XYZ file of C-alpha atoms in Angstrom:
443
model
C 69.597 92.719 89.087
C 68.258 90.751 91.807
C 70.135 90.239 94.777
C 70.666 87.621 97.336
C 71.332 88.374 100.728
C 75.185 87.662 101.162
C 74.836 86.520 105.124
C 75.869 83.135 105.512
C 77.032 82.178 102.378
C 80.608 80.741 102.757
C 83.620 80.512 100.489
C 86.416 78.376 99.700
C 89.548 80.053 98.731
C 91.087 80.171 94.979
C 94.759 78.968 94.024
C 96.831 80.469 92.365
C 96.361 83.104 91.489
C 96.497 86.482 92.635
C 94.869 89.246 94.640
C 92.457 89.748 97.518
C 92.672 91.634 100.985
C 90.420 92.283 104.112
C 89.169 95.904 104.892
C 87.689 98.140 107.228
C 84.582 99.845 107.728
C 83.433 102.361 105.007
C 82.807 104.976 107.451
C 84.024 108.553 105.894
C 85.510 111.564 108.053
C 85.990 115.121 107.381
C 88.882 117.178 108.222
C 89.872 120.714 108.309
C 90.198 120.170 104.353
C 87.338 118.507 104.276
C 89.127 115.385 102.744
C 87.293 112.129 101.818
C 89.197 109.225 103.095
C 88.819 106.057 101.617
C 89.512 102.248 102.781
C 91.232 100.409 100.435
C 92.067 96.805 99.962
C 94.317 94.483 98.798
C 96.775 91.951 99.129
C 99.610 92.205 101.024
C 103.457 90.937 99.753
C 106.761 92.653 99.858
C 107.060 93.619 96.475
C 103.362 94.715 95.978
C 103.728 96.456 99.270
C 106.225 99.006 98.132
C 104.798 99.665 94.800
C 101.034 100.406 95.775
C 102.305 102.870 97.956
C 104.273 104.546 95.833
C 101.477 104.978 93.536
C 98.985 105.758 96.260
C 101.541 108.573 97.716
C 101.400 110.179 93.770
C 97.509 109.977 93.645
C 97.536 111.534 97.239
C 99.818 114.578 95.705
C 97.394 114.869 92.427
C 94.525 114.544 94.525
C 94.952 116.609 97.860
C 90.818 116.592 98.574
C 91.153 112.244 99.300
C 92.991 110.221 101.516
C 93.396 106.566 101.117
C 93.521 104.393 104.305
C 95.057 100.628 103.202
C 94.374 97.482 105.015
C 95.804 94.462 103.580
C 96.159 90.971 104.915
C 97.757 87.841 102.932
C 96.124 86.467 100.151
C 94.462 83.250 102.311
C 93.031 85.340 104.753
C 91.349 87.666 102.526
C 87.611 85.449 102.354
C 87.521 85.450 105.792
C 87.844 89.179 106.235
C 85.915 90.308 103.323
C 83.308 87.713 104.089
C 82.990 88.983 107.511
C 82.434 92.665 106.575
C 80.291 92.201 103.928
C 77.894 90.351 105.839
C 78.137 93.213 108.557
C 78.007 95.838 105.903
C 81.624 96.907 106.745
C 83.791 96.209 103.834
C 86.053 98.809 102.320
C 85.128 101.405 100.017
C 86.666 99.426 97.127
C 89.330 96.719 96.942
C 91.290 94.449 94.060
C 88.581 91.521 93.848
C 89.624 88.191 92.541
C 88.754 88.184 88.617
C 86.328 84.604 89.359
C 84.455 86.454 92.348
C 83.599 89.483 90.508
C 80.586 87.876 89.380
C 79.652 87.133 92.952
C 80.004 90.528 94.412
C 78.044 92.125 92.235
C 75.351 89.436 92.066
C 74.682 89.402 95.460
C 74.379 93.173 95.750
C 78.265 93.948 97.440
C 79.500 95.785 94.604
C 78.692 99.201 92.890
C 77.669 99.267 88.850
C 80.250 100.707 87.291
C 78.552 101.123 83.768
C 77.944 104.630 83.614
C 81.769 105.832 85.015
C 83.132 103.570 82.397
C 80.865 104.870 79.263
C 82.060 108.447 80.971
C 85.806 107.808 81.116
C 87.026 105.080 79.447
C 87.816 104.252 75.675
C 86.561 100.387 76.171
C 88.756 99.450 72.982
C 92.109 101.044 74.590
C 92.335 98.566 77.158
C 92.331 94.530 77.832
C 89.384 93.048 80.031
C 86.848 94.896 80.535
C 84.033 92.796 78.782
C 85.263 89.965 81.369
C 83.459 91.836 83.995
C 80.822 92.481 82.310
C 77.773 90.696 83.165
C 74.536 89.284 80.290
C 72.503 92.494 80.823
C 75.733 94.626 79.712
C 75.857 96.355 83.240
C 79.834 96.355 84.082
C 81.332 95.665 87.884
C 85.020 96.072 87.902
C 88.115 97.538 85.897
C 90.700 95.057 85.895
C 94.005 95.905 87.687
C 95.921 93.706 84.968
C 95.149 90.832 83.154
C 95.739 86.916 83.422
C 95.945 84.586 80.822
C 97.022 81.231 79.436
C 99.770 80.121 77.560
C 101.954 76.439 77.418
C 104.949 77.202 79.185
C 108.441 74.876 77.943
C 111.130 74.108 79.147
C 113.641 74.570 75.869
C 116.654 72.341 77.712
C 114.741 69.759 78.175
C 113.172 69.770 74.578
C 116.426 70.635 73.470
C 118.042 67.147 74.841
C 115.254 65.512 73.390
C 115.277 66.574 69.948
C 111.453 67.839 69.912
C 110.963 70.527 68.343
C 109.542 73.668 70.316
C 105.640 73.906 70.391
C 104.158 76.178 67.194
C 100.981 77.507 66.817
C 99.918 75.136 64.770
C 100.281 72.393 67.788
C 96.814 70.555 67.931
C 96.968 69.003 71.690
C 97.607 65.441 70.185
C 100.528 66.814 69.058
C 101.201 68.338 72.443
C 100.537 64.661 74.058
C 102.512 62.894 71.083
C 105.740 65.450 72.384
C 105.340 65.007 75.690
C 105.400 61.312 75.164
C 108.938 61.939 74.222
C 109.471 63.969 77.008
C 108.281 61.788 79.786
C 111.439 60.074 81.651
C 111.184 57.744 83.874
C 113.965 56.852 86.860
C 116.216 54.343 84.625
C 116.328 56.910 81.111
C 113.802 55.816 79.721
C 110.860 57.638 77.636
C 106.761 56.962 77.705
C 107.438 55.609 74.103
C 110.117 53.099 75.177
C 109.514 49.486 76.130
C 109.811 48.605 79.459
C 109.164 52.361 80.882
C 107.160 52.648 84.585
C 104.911 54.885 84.284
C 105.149 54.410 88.598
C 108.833 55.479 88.362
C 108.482 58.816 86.757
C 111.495 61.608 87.148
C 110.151 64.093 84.462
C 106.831 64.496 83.378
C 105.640 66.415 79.584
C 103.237 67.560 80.800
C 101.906 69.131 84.336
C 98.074 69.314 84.813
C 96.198 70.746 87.684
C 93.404 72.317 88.603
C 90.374 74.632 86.812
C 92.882 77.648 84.930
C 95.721 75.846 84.477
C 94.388 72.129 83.988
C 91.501 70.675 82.334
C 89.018 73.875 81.685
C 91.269 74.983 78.378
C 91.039 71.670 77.672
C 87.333 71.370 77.525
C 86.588 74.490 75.833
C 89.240 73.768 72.575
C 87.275 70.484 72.422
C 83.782 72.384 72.593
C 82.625 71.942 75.679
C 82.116 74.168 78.561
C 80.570 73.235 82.303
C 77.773 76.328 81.998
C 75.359 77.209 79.152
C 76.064 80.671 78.213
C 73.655 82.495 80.506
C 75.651 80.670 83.292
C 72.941 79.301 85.203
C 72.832 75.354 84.030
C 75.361 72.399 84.167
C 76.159 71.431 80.351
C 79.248 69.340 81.682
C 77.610 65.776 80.544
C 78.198 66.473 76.664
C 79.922 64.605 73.946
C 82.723 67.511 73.645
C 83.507 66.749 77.548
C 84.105 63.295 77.401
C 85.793 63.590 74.220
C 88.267 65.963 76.375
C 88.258 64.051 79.736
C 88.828 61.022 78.026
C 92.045 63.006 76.203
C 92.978 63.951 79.767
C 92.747 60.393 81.474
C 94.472 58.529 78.515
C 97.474 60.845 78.965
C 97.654 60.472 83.144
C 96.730 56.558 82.177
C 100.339 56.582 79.972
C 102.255 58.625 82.782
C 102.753 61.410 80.270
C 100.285 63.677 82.022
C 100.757 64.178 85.766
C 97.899 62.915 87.741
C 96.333 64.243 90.879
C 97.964 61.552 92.817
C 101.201 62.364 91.835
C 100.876 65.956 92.031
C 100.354 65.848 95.748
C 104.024 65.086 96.162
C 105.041 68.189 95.028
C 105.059 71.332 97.358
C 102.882 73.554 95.073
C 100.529 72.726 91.598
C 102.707 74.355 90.128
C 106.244 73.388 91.336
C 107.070 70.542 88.825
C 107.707 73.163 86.020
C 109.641 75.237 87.305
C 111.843 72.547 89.635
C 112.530 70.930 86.416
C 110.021 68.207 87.283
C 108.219 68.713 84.077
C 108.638 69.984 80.293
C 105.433 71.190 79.914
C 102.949 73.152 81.736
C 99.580 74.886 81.292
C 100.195 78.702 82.803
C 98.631 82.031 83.400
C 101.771 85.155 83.032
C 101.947 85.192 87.036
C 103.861 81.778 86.807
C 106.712 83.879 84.642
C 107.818 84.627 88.438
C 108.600 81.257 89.941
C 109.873 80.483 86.408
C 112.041 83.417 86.107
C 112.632 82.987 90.036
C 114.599 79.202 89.159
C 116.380 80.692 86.120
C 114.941 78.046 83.537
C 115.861 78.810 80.100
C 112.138 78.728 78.854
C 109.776 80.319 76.667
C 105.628 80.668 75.775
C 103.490 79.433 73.003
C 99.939 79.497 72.017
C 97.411 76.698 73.761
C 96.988 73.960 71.499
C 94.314 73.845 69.467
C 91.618 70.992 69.223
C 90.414 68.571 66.983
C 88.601 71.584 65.244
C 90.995 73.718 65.152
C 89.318 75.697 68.129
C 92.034 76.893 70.436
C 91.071 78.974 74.569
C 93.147 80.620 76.429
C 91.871 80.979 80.240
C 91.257 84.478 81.451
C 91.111 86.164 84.964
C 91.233 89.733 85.060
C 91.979 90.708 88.698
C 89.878 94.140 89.027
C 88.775 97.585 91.305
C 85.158 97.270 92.446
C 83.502 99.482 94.523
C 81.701 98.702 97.467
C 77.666 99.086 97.658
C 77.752 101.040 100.642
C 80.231 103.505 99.541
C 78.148 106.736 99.223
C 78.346 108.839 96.573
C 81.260 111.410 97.402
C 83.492 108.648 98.190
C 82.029 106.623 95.217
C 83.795 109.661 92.908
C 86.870 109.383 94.934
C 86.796 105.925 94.595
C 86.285 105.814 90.803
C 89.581 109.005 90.506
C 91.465 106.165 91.940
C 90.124 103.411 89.162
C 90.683 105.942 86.188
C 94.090 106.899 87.146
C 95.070 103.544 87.275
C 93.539 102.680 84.198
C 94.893 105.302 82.439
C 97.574 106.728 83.604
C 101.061 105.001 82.004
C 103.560 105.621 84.910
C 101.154 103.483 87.177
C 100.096 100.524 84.491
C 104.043 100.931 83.897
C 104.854 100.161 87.735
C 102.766 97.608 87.816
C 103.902 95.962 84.992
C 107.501 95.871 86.150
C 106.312 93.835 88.990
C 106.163 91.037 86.691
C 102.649 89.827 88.183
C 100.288 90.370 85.303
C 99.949 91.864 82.054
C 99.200 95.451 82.131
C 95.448 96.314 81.492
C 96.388 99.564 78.938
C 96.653 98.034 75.752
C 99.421 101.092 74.921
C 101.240 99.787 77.662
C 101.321 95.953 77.187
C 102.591 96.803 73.396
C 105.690 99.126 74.712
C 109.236 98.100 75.135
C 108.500 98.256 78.799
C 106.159 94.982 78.428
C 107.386 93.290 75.683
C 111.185 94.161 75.912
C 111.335 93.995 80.124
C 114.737 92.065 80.076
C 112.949 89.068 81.859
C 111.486 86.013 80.219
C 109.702 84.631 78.746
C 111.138 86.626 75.384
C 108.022 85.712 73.761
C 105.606 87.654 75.588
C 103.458 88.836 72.780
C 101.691 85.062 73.210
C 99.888 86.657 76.105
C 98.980 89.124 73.927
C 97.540 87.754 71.061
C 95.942 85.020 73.107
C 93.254 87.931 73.898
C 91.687 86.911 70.832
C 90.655 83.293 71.799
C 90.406 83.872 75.242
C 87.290 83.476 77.889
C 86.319 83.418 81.392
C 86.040 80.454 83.698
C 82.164 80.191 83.331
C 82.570 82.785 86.676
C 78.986 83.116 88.175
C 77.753 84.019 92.036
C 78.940 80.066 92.557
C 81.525 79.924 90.335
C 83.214 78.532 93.880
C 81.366 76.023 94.954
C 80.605 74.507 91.125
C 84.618 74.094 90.604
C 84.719 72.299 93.740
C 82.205 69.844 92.895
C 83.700 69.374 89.485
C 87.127 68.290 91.193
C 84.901 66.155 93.292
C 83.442 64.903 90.971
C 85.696 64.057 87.792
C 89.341 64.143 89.515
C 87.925 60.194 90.454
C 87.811 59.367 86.968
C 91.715 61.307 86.652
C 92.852 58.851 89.225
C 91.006 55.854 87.259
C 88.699 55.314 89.748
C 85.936 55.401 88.329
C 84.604 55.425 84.559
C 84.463 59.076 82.477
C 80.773 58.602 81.535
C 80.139 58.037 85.308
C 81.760 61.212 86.746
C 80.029 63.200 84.135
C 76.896 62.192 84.840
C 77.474 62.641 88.922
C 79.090 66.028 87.941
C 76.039 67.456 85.960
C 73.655 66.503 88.788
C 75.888 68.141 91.312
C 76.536 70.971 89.726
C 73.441 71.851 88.633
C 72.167 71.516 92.057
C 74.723 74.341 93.188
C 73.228 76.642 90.317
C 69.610 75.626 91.305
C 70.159 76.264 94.914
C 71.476 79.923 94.443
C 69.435 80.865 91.584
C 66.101 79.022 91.585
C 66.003 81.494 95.229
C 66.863 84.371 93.790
């Protein structure tokens, strides 16, 4: 694989979603027991916190020869930091990468290949996710840590006050816009299929929208289209699937049924009109179950929608362990102990899982009473599961940053009506194609 030098190259940082940290040089030192100590990061909460060390104590006990030094940091700061070391060649020895930056570690030469430790260890089929970090040539860069993935989250109150019928599997998304016309309330009672409603007066939305995972990239793909060709390196946003879906998008956020961008900005968080009982509907990965579970909705999960030919996506990012370049090769074994137990051993996917935070990466694990059964909501969390077979990446590449960003850019004008579909497409292609060209045209 070629490889770009990763000195000034900046990044912006990701929503959502879920897990990043800072490190410390990969220098290794040898004690009276000759132990290798390792850096290790990742992010930093309460919860996490107590967990990872409890697992990292056990691994310590199994594995007297390595110590593990953490440094963590909050999830905002982590770019910075990492950013920092890498370009000084001082990042840890491994960390828990971001499932969309994967693909830009390892293509600009900061990760390890992890190919020939996972044909050793791992039975591929026993676990969830680790073809998303696998790269066109086959070569894999991560293990993922757990998985996250798409489903439409409802709020069964307020469909129940309705009278709509809970989504199926068979929903199409017209059928999703057609109930969340119903669902749409605006300050004097009345619904987006009512004369008379304001759509400029809204109290409850059907349907939230925002951003790449949990907005208008399912949308796009259960139409057809994509932004990226498949070997990720050309804009095929300005297609006939795409405007087919954006125009979808804008005729719902045109009707008030479908929150805009405008509108979202008055909220404290993308994702606080769901579960503030702002909104019936919303797009989610399984880390929302949380805030969800957090605000004590009575709610449950169903399967995306599917589109107009029957295609249904469910959006994928599989948070994962990569190893740094610079890790020699005794700490590159201790490093890859501390993958395979996780992988594989069911007290830790089990811990992890009870955090709640993603679904577990051990496909033994995500089927057991301890996933499926946990006592939290959603009760119907074998959606996540079988949305594995329709689901996909983000079109993640080395840029997979700075192409998003021009897409919002780009097309959120044509969200907020100001300007036409066909117009933002066209601007979008040219501008993110230019991002693609400029990273790999120097390669």
């Amino acid at each position: 694989m070629k490889i770009k030098k990763w000195a000034g190259i900046a990044l912006s940082s990701m929503l959502a979603a879920s897990v990043f940290l800072g490190g410390c040089s990969s220098s290794s030192t040898s004690g009276k027991n000759d132990k290798v100590e390792l850096t290790l990061g990742y992010y930093s909460s309460g919860s996490v916190d107590a967990t990872m060390n409890e697992i990292i104590s056990k691994f310590e006990k199994d594995n007297p020869s390595i110590k593990i030094k953490t440094v963590t940091a909050p999830y905002g700061q982590f770019f910075q930091k990492l950013d920092t070391q890498i370009a000084g060649g001082k990042q840890p020895d491994l960390w828990l990468s971001d499932g969309v930056l994967v693909s830009k570690f390892s293509e600009r030469g900061a990760i390890k290949d992890l190919t020939k430790h996972i044909d050793k260890d791992l039975k591929k089929e026993d676990y969830y996710g680790l073809d998303f970090d696998k790269d066109n040539s086959g070569k894999y860069w991560g293990v993922p840590s757990g998985i996250q993935i798409g489903a439409l989250f409802y709020n069964k109150d307020m469909f129940d006050k309705a009278k709509v019928p809970y989504p199926t599997k068979d929903w199409t998304w017209d059928d999703l816009k057609t109930a969340a016309t119903k669902l749409t309330i605006d300050s004097s009672g009345k619904t987006a299929e009512n004369p008379g409603f304001k759509k400029d007066a809204i109290k409850q939305y059907g349907y939230s929208f925002f951003n790449i995972t949990e907005g208008w990239f399912p949308i796009l793909k259960a139409f057809g289209g994509s932004v990226l060709d498949p070997a990720l390196e050309k804009s095929v946003v300005n297609s006939p699937e795409n405007k087919k879906a954006i125009d979808w998008i804008v005729d719902g956020m045109k009707k008030g049924v479908i929150i805009d961008p405008s509108d979202l900005e008055s909220f404290q968080s993308p994702f606080t009109p769901f579960p503030s009982g702002s909104a019936a509907m919303v797009t989610g990965i399984y880390v929302r179950t949380l805030a969800a579970n957090e605000a004590k909705l009575n709610y449950d999960v169903a399967p995306l929608p599917k589109g107009p030919d029957g295609k249904r996506f469910s959006p994928v990012i599989a948070n994962s362990w990569v190893i740094s370049s610079k890790t020699d090769a005794k700490k590159e074994d201790a490093a890859w102990k501390w993958i395979k137990n996780w992988a594989t051993n069911d007290e830790v996917q089990a811990k992890w899982a009870a955090l709640g935070e993603a679904v577990p990466v051990k496909k033994s694990v995500a089927a057991s009473d301890k996933f499926l059964k946990s006592g939290t909501k959603p009760e119907n969390k074998q959606v996540f599961l079988d949305a594995f077979n329709y689901a996909g990446t983000l079109d993640t590449n080395a840029v997979w940053t700075e192409w998003n960003q021009k897409f919002t850019d780009t097309v959120y004008p044509a969200f907020r009506n100001e300007t036409t579909v066909d117009q933002a497409l066209v601007k979008a292609d040219s501008e993110i194609q230019k991002v693609l060209d400029d990273f790999y045209k120097k390669k």
